[in-house]
Amino acid sequence: MALSLSAASHSLCSSSTTRVSLPPAAVSSSSSSPSSPSLVSFSSLRSLASSSSSSSSSLFPHSPSLVQRKHPNRGSSNTVVSPTRAAASDAAQLKSAKEDIKVLLRTKFCHPILVRLGWHDAGTYNKNIEEWPQRGGANGSLRFEPELKHAANAGLVNALKLIEPVKEKYSNISYADLFQLASATAVEEAGGPEIPMKYGRVDVSAPEQCPEEGRLPDAGPPSPADHLREVFYRMGLNDKEIVALSGAHTLGRSRPDRSGWGKPETKYTKAGPGEPGGQSWTVKWLKFDNSYFKDIKEKRDEDLLVLPTDAALFEDPSFKNYAEKYAGDPAAFFKDYAEAHAKLSNLGAKFDPPEGIIIDNGPAQGEKFVAAKYSTQKKELSDSMKKKIRAEYEAIGGSPDKPLPTNYFLNIIIAISVLVLLFTFLGNNNSSDYSGF
């Protein structure tokens, strides 16, 4: 989003297989026949990701790996549980799924797109509409083909492909909860604050319940500040929350083939981590911190992305008050971001039980972020070069256990000269390398 999966195909679930009665408008709007698929099937996500043409829902066949299954459920021993059922999530499965998502993050470097997945499912909320699910929000509707094809959701099919195996493994978690769990976990694992989340969101059950296109923000509207307020005030958010949430752009990259914004690649993204390419807002774009605000304020690097809606944060007087604060006070940013993220994740949601489900995150484990290697055009010595330097160092009397005597002035000068020559050589070497942090 400018601040910015599927399962077996089903027809609309009958009231006897769900725990929530559908609103009359939603029921009457469903005209699909029992054989018409209503979900993007997992097996067809790859074709959707690679195809730019519009297709009807009949394109997507049933997925044999995700047929409806019977599971014990609260108050019923014969409830049919399917990926589209509207029911509360299981706390034990939520905790286990969170651990699986952590593994996914550490192996796929997919923090940014999972944050976006949760945001875009919740960000359709309209506070002026009382009825659920017409009001939009965090209800799992993004898994359906009509909403997945909204322009603002370009590329999110890849997030759904990543998260679907977790959904298959933990069938007693709603999609709405899974999207928000993945989003919050991605922030936390990237070094961000712990988000005070609750779960138990009920899923919508048919594509007819998807919100209309146009509820998410644009990246380059004519009046960026006014546009941000129009979109986020509709959700019930204020200026502080708009700016704090914007800080999540410390993660990720913009790809011109998806959003129309950014460069195809920069010195920070041309070699990953993950899939190379795109333009990032920050240098270390898989680390959650306040770099986004500092980099926009300093405007020091043309390889870092600044969208019109980003620049507005330091141009609009009210926004600027918060942006300046967050640029200089990372603790204040973390506090306000955690509160705003939790609020966003609950927008429009219908909880079962009504008070929600809280899962224990366990004891704090210190720094959660696993440093990744970034492409910054800096040179790192190869193992062979390190061995050569060590050999030169030992040849003039030094070793790890025996430093050079301080009175060997000439030897020190020689060692420095050797290092200067080596680094001069490396500086003229045009080959790409990586440096961590």
GROMACS .gro file of C-alpha atoms in nm, residues 25-369:
model
  345
   25ALA     CA    1  -2.737  -0.863   0.156
   26ALA     CA    2  -2.437  -1.090   0.132
   27VAL     CA    3  -2.650  -1.401   0.097
   28SER     CA    4  -2.871  -1.257  -0.169
   29SER     CA    5  -2.578  -1.127  -0.366
   30SER     CA    6  -2.436  -1.472  -0.416
   31SER     CA    7  -2.536  -1.606  -0.751
   32SER     CA    8  -2.270  -1.866  -0.805
   33SER     CA    9  -2.379  -2.218  -0.865
   34PRO     CA   10  -2.260  -2.502  -0.641
   35SER     CA   11  -1.999  -2.594  -0.896
   36SER     CA   12  -1.862  -2.242  -0.939
   37PRO     CA   13  -1.532  -2.192  -0.758
   38SER     CA   14  -1.530  -1.891  -0.528
   39LEU     CA   15  -1.170  -1.902  -0.414
   40VAL     CA   16  -0.841  -1.883  -0.597
   41SER     CA   17  -0.715  -2.238  -0.563
   42PHE     CA   18  -0.363  -2.295  -0.433
   43SER     CA   19  -0.269  -2.485  -0.744
   44SER     CA   20  -0.372  -2.190  -0.959
   45LEU     CA   21  -0.187  -1.918  -0.768
   46ARG     CA   22   0.122  -1.968  -0.980
   47SER     CA   23  -0.076  -1.916  -1.299
   48LEU     CA   24  -0.240  -1.608  -1.154
   49ALA     CA   25   0.097  -1.468  -1.053
   50SER     CA   26   0.239  -1.516  -1.399
   51SER     CA   27  -0.066  -1.408  -1.595
   52SER     CA   28  -0.154  -1.043  -1.649
   53SER     CA   29  -0.482  -1.109  -1.821
   54SER     CA   30  -0.818  -1.099  -1.644
   55SER     CA   31  -0.991  -1.428  -1.594
   56SER     CA   32  -1.317  -1.543  -1.448
   57SER     CA   33  -1.339  -1.748  -1.131
   58SER     CA   34  -1.422  -2.053  -1.339
   59LEU     CA   35  -1.057  -2.058  -1.444
   60PHE     CA   36  -0.959  -2.195  -1.104
   61PRO     CA   37  -1.014  -2.568  -1.045
   62HIS     CA   38  -1.069  -2.737  -0.711
   63SER     CA   39  -0.753  -2.815  -0.520
   64PRO     CA   40  -0.748  -3.182  -0.412
   65SER     CA   41  -0.514  -3.104  -0.122
   66LEU     CA   42  -0.765  -2.872   0.041
   67VAL     CA   43  -1.095  -3.054   0.030
   68GLN     CA   44  -1.339  -2.996   0.312
   69ARG     CA   45  -1.249  -3.189   0.624
   70LYS     CA   46  -1.423  -3.272   0.950
   71HIS     CA   47  -1.264  -3.148   1.266
   72PRO     CA   48  -1.384  -3.135   1.624
   73ASN     CA   49  -1.501  -2.786   1.701
   74ARG     CA   50  -1.631  -2.611   2.008
   75GLY     CA   51  -1.987  -2.718   2.079
   76SER     CA   52  -2.008  -2.950   1.781
   77SER     CA   53  -1.847  -3.282   1.698
   78ASN     CA   54  -1.976  -3.289   1.342
   79THR     CA   55  -1.893  -2.944   1.213
   80VAL     CA   56  -1.751  -2.929   0.863
   81VAL     CA   57  -1.437  -2.719   0.872
   82SER     CA   58  -1.308  -2.570   0.550
   83PRO     CA   59  -1.061  -2.294   0.470
   84THR     CA   60  -1.355  -2.058   0.420
   85ARG     CA   61  -1.541  -2.131   0.740
   86ALA     CA   62  -1.631  -1.840   0.966
   87ALA     CA   63  -1.505  -1.943   1.309
   88ALA     CA   64  -1.270  -1.840   1.585
   89SER     CA   65  -0.909  -1.953   1.567
   90ASP     CA   66  -0.745  -2.203   1.800
   91ALA     CA   67  -0.493  -2.048   2.042
   92ALA     CA   68  -0.255  -2.344   2.036
   93GLN     CA   69  -0.250  -2.346   1.656
   94LEU     CA   70  -0.189  -1.970   1.651
   95LYS     CA   71   0.121  -2.012   1.867
   96SER     CA   72   0.253  -2.297   1.652
   97ALA     CA   73   0.177  -2.110   1.331
   98LYS     CA   74   0.372  -1.811   1.459
   99GLU     CA   75   0.681  -2.029   1.498
  100ASP     CA   76   0.638  -2.159   1.143
  101ILE     CA   77   0.606  -1.803   1.015
  102LYS     CA   78   0.934  -1.715   1.186
  103VAL     CA   79   1.105  -1.995   0.996
  104LEU     CA   80   0.948  -1.871   0.672
  105LEU     CA   81   1.077  -1.519   0.738
  106ARG     CA   82   1.430  -1.637   0.809
  107THR     CA   83   1.447  -1.845   0.493
  108LYS     CA   84   1.253  -1.633   0.244
  109PHE     CA   85   1.324  -1.277   0.365
  110CYS     CA   86   0.956  -1.203   0.306
  111HIS     CA   87   0.899  -0.960   0.595
  112PRO     CA   88   0.780  -0.667   0.377
  113ILE     CA   89   0.521  -0.852   0.171
  114LEU     CA   90   0.371  -1.022   0.478
  115VAL     CA   91   0.335  -0.683   0.648
  116ARG     CA   92   0.161  -0.559   0.334
  117LEU     CA   93  -0.068  -0.863   0.328
  118GLY     CA   94  -0.208  -0.787   0.673
  119TRP     CA   95  -0.235  -0.416   0.605
  120HIS     CA   96  -0.424  -0.455   0.280
  121ASP     CA   97  -0.675  -0.698   0.427
  122ALA     CA   98  -0.749  -0.458   0.716
  123GLY     CA   99  -0.709  -0.131   0.525
  124THR     CA  100  -1.041  -0.154   0.341
  125TYR     CA  101  -1.234  -0.064   0.659
  126ASN     CA  102  -1.495   0.211   0.641
  127LYS     CA  103  -1.602   0.342   0.981
  128ASN     CA  104  -1.916   0.492   0.825
  129ILE     CA  105  -2.058   0.146   0.747
  130GLU     CA  106  -2.179  -0.046   1.051
  131GLU     CA  107  -2.273  -0.380   0.897
  132TRP     CA  108  -2.025  -0.667   0.878
  133PRO     CA  109  -1.875  -0.754   0.636
  134GLN     CA  110  -1.985  -0.460   0.418
  135ARG     CA  111  -1.768  -0.231   0.631
  136GLY     CA  112  -1.454  -0.410   0.512
  137GLY     CA  113  -1.150  -0.454   0.731
  138ALA     CA  114  -0.963  -0.755   0.864
  139ASN     CA  115  -1.195  -1.035   0.753
  140GLY     CA  116  -0.983  -1.249   0.519
  141SER     CA  117  -1.153  -1.125   0.202
  142LEU     CA  118  -0.818  -1.063   0.035
  143ARG     CA  119  -0.788  -1.436  -0.036
  144PHE     CA  120  -1.065  -1.412  -0.296
  145GLU     CA  121  -0.985  -1.349  -0.661
  146PRO     CA  122  -1.190  -1.028  -0.710
  147GLU     CA  123  -1.008  -0.841  -0.432
  148LEU     CA  124  -0.673  -1.000  -0.508
  149LYS     CA  125  -0.696  -0.845  -0.855
  150HIS     CA  126  -0.740  -0.490  -0.726
  151ALA     CA  127  -0.458  -0.272  -0.859
  152ALA     CA  128  -0.337  -0.185  -0.509
  153ASN     CA  129  -0.290  -0.556  -0.437
  154ALA     CA  130  -0.059  -0.626  -0.730
  155GLY     CA  131   0.200  -0.885  -0.630
  156LEU     CA  132   0.020  -0.999  -0.315
  157VAL     CA  133  -0.058  -1.331  -0.480
  158ASN     CA  134   0.306  -1.411  -0.394
  159ALA     CA  135   0.237  -1.350  -0.026
  160LEU     CA  136  -0.062  -1.581  -0.042
  161LYS     CA  137   0.151  -1.852  -0.200
  162LEU     CA  138   0.400  -1.820   0.085
  163ILE     CA  139   0.141  -1.834   0.361
  164GLU     CA  140  -0.091  -2.101   0.219
  165PRO     CA  141   0.114  -2.401   0.346
  166VAL     CA  142   0.083  -2.259   0.698
  167LYS     CA  143  -0.294  -2.238   0.650
  168GLU     CA  144  -0.305  -2.597   0.527
  169LYS     CA  145  -0.111  -2.713   0.832
  170TYR     CA  146  -0.322  -2.516   1.081
  171SER     CA  147  -0.676  -2.543   0.948
  172ASN     CA  148  -0.834  -2.409   1.268
  173ILE     CA  149  -0.699  -2.059   1.210
  174SER     CA  150  -0.905  -1.812   1.010
  175TYR     CA  151  -0.745  -1.643   0.712
  176ALA     CA  152  -0.815  -1.306   0.873
  177ASP     CA  153  -0.612  -1.409   1.179
  178LEU     CA  154  -0.337  -1.569   0.973
  179PHE     CA  155  -0.285  -1.254   0.765
  180GLN     CA  156  -0.259  -1.037   1.077
  181LEU     CA  157  -0.042  -1.291   1.261
  182ALA     CA  158   0.201  -1.297   0.969
  183SER     CA  159   0.209  -0.918   0.947
  184ALA     CA  160   0.278  -0.859   1.317
  185THR     CA  161   0.534  -1.141   1.335
  186ALA     CA  162   0.720  -0.996   1.036
  187VAL     CA  163   0.757  -0.660   1.212
  188GLU     CA  164   0.871  -0.821   1.536
  189GLU     CA  165   1.120  -1.055   1.366
  190ALA     CA  166   1.271  -0.765   1.171
  191GLY     CA  167   1.369  -0.604   1.501
  192GLY     CA  168   1.054  -0.397   1.548
  193PRO     CA  169   0.836  -0.362   1.856
  194GLU     CA  170   0.615  -0.637   1.992
  195ILE     CA  171   0.262  -0.575   1.865
  196PRO     CA  172  -0.018  -0.615   2.126
  197MET     CA  173  -0.228  -0.842   1.909
  198LYS     CA  174  -0.549  -1.029   1.970
  199TYR     CA  175  -0.705  -1.299   1.753
  200GLY     CA  176  -1.036  -1.467   1.681
  201ARG     CA  177  -1.127  -1.279   1.363
  202VAL     CA  178  -1.410  -1.432   1.164
  203ASP     CA  179  -1.362  -1.489   0.791
  204VAL     CA  180  -1.600  -1.383   0.519
  205SER     CA  181  -1.704  -1.683   0.315
  206ALA     CA  182  -1.769  -1.566  -0.042
  207PRO     CA  183  -1.614  -1.333  -0.302
  208GLU     CA  184  -1.938  -1.135  -0.314
  209GLN     CA  185  -1.842  -1.007   0.031
  210CYS     CA  186  -1.521  -0.843  -0.092
  211PRO     CA  187  -1.512  -0.462  -0.070
  212GLU     CA  188  -1.519  -0.254  -0.385
  213GLU     CA  189  -1.190  -0.139  -0.533
  214GLY     CA  190  -1.052   0.201  -0.435
  215ARG     CA  191  -1.039   0.192  -0.055
  216LEU     CA  192  -0.660   0.169  -0.026
  217PRO     CA  193  -0.430   0.473  -0.063
  218ASP     CA  194  -0.245   0.575  -0.379
  219ALA     CA  195   0.127   0.651  -0.386
  220GLY     CA  196   0.114   0.966  -0.599
  221PRO     CA  197  -0.217   1.153  -0.567
  222PRO     CA  198  -0.240   1.522  -0.663
  223SER     CA  199  -0.261   1.630  -0.296
  224PRO     CA  200  -0.074   1.363  -0.099
  225ALA     CA  201  -0.147   1.489   0.253
  226ASP     CA  202  -0.517   1.540   0.180
  227HIS     CA  203  -0.536   1.196   0.021
  228LEU     CA  204  -0.375   1.026   0.320
  229ARG     CA  205  -0.621   1.193   0.554
  230GLU     CA  206  -0.917   1.105   0.334
  231VAL     CA  207  -0.823   0.737   0.330
  232PHE     CA  208  -0.705   0.693   0.688
  233TYR     CA  209  -0.963   0.916   0.852
  234ARG     CA  210  -1.222   0.690   0.685
  235MET     CA  211  -1.065   0.406   0.883
  236GLY     CA  212  -1.084   0.605   1.206
  237LEU     CA  213  -0.710   0.677   1.226
  238ASN     CA  214  -0.552   1.013   1.311
  239ASP     CA  215  -0.245   1.209   1.198
  240LYS     CA  216  -0.013   1.048   1.454
  241GLU     CA  217  -0.121   0.700   1.349
  242ILE     CA  218  -0.086   0.786   0.978
  243VAL     CA  219   0.275   0.896   1.028
  244ALA     CA  220   0.363   0.608   1.261
  245LEU     CA  221   0.225   0.350   1.017
  246SER     CA  222   0.413   0.518   0.732
  247GLY     CA  223   0.730   0.422   0.919
  248ALA     CA  224   0.676   0.060   0.818
  249HIS     CA  225   0.828   0.165   0.487
  250THR     CA  226   1.157   0.110   0.664
  251LEU     CA  227   1.092  -0.243   0.537
  252GLY     CA  228   1.070  -0.343   0.176
  253ARG     CA  229   1.106  -0.222  -0.179
  254SER     CA  230   0.882  -0.081  -0.448
  255ARG     CA  231   0.886  -0.256  -0.785
  256PRO     CA  232   0.785  -0.061  -1.095
  257ASP     CA  233   0.628  -0.369  -1.253
  258ARG     CA  234   0.385  -0.391  -0.961
  259SER     CA  235   0.321  -0.038  -0.839
  260GLY     CA  236   0.458   0.177  -1.121
  261TRP     CA  237   0.698   0.339  -0.873
  262GLY     CA  238   1.068   0.300  -0.805
  263LYS     CA  239   1.371   0.186  -1.000
  264PRO     CA  240   1.413  -0.166  -1.138
  265GLU     CA  241   1.714  -0.203  -0.908
  266THR     CA  242   1.961  -0.001  -0.701
  267LYS     CA  243   2.296  -0.062  -0.539
  268TYR     CA  244   2.104  -0.171  -0.229
  269THR     CA  245   1.874  -0.423  -0.398
  270LYS     CA  246   2.048  -0.561  -0.705
  271ALA     CA  247   2.164  -0.872  -0.523
  272GLY     CA  248   1.888  -0.928  -0.271
  273PRO     CA  249   1.855  -1.063  -0.007
  274GLY     CA  250   1.566  -1.258  -0.149
  275GLU     CA  251   1.463  -1.184  -0.504
  276PRO     CA  252   1.685  -0.903  -0.642
  277GLY     CA  253   1.553  -0.574  -0.770
  278GLY     CA  254   1.324  -0.287  -0.683
  279GLN     CA  255   1.397   0.034  -0.496
  280SER     CA  256   1.399   0.046  -0.117
  281TRP     CA  257   1.313   0.330   0.117
  282THR     CA  258   1.610   0.248   0.341
  283VAL     CA  259   1.955   0.096   0.307
  284LYS     CA  260   1.890  -0.201   0.535
  285TRP     CA  261   1.540  -0.270   0.415
  286LEU     CA  262   1.483  -0.586   0.620
  287LYS     CA  263   1.555  -0.415   0.953
  288PHE     CA  264   1.272  -0.239   1.130
  289ASP     CA  265   1.393   0.089   1.280
  290ASN     CA  266   1.341   0.463   1.229
  291SER     CA  267   1.572   0.492   0.926
  292TYR     CA  268   1.274   0.575   0.703
  293PHE     CA  269   1.219   0.907   0.878
  294LYS     CA  270   1.589   0.992   0.903
  295ASP     CA  271   1.655   0.917   0.536
  296ILE     CA  272   1.360   1.122   0.410
  297LYS     CA  273   1.463   1.414   0.629
  298GLU     CA  274   1.825   1.408   0.513
  299LYS     CA  275   1.750   1.333   0.146
  300ARG     CA  276   2.103   1.203   0.115
  301ASP     CA  277   2.078   0.920  -0.135
  302GLU     CA  278   1.904   0.918  -0.473
  303ASP     CA  279   1.897   0.540  -0.465
  304LEU     CA  280   1.648   0.552  -0.176
  305LEU     CA  281   1.282   0.585  -0.267
  306VAL     CA  282   1.069   0.882  -0.159
  307LEU     CA  283   0.710   0.870  -0.283
  308PRO     CA  284   0.491   1.184  -0.288
  309THR     CA  285   0.305   1.044   0.014
  310ASP     CA  286   0.640   0.996   0.191
  311ALA     CA  287   0.756   1.351   0.121
  312ALA     CA  288   0.423   1.484   0.251
  313LEU     CA  289   0.517   1.370   0.600
  314PHE     CA  290   0.782   1.644   0.619
  315GLU     CA  291   0.583   1.902   0.422
  316ASP     CA  292   0.247   1.900   0.599
  317PRO     CA  293   0.280   2.087   0.933
  318SER     CA  294   0.083   1.834   1.140
  319PHE     CA  295   0.250   1.529   0.987
  320LYS     CA  296   0.593   1.693   1.016
  321ASN     CA  297   0.556   1.728   1.391
  322TYR     CA  298   0.541   1.351   1.428
  323ALA     CA  299   0.789   1.269   1.149
  324GLU     CA  300   1.054   1.493   1.309
  325LYS     CA  301   0.988   1.330   1.646
  326TYR     CA  302   1.027   0.977   1.509
  327ALA     CA  303   1.344   1.068   1.317
  328GLY     CA  304   1.510   1.164   1.645
  329ASP     CA  305   1.341   0.929   1.892
  330PRO     CA  306   1.327   0.561   1.789
  331ALA     CA  307   1.168   0.457   2.118
  332ALA     CA  308   0.876   0.696   2.062
  333PHE     CA  309   0.835   0.561   1.709
  334PHE     CA  310   0.829   0.200   1.829
  335LYS     CA  311   0.568   0.278   2.095
  336ASP     CA  312   0.336   0.467   1.861
  337TYR     CA  313   0.385   0.221   1.576
  338ALA     CA  314   0.297  -0.082   1.790
  339GLU     CA  315  -0.026   0.085   1.904
  340ALA     CA  316  -0.121   0.195   1.552
  341HIS     CA  317  -0.045  -0.145   1.398
  342ALA     CA  318  -0.259  -0.323   1.656
  343LYS     CA  319  -0.544  -0.079   1.596
  344LEU     CA  320  -0.520  -0.124   1.218
  345SER     CA  321  -0.521  -0.503   1.252
  346ASN     CA  322  -0.853  -0.494   1.439
  347LEU     CA  323  -1.038  -0.260   1.205
  348GLY     CA  324  -1.370  -0.399   1.086
  349ALA     CA  325  -1.302  -0.739   1.239
  350LYS     CA  326  -1.573  -0.956   1.394
  351PHE     CA  327  -1.429  -1.153   1.684
  352ASP     CA  328  -1.531  -1.495   1.813
  353PRO     CA  329  -1.514  -1.489   2.111
  354PRO     CA  330  -1.608  -1.119   2.119
  355GLU     CA  331  -1.322  -1.033   2.355
  356GLY     CA  332  -1.070  -1.198   2.124
  357ILE     CA  333  -0.789  -1.445   2.190
  358ILE     CA  334  -0.453  -1.346   2.335
  359ILE     CA  335  -0.155  -1.573   2.279
  360ASP     CA  336   0.151  -1.576   2.500
  361ASN     CA  337   0.460  -1.473   2.308
  362GLY     CA  338   0.687  -1.623   2.572
  363PRO     CA  339   0.992  -1.456   2.731
  364ALA     CA  340   1.176  -1.185   2.538
  365GLN     CA  341   1.462  -1.323   2.331
  366GLY     CA  342   1.661  -1.004   2.272
  367GLU     CA  343   1.751  -0.902   1.919
  368LYS     CA  344   1.523  -1.105   1.691
  369PHE     CA  345   1.645  -0.983   1.357
   0.00000   0.00000   0.00000
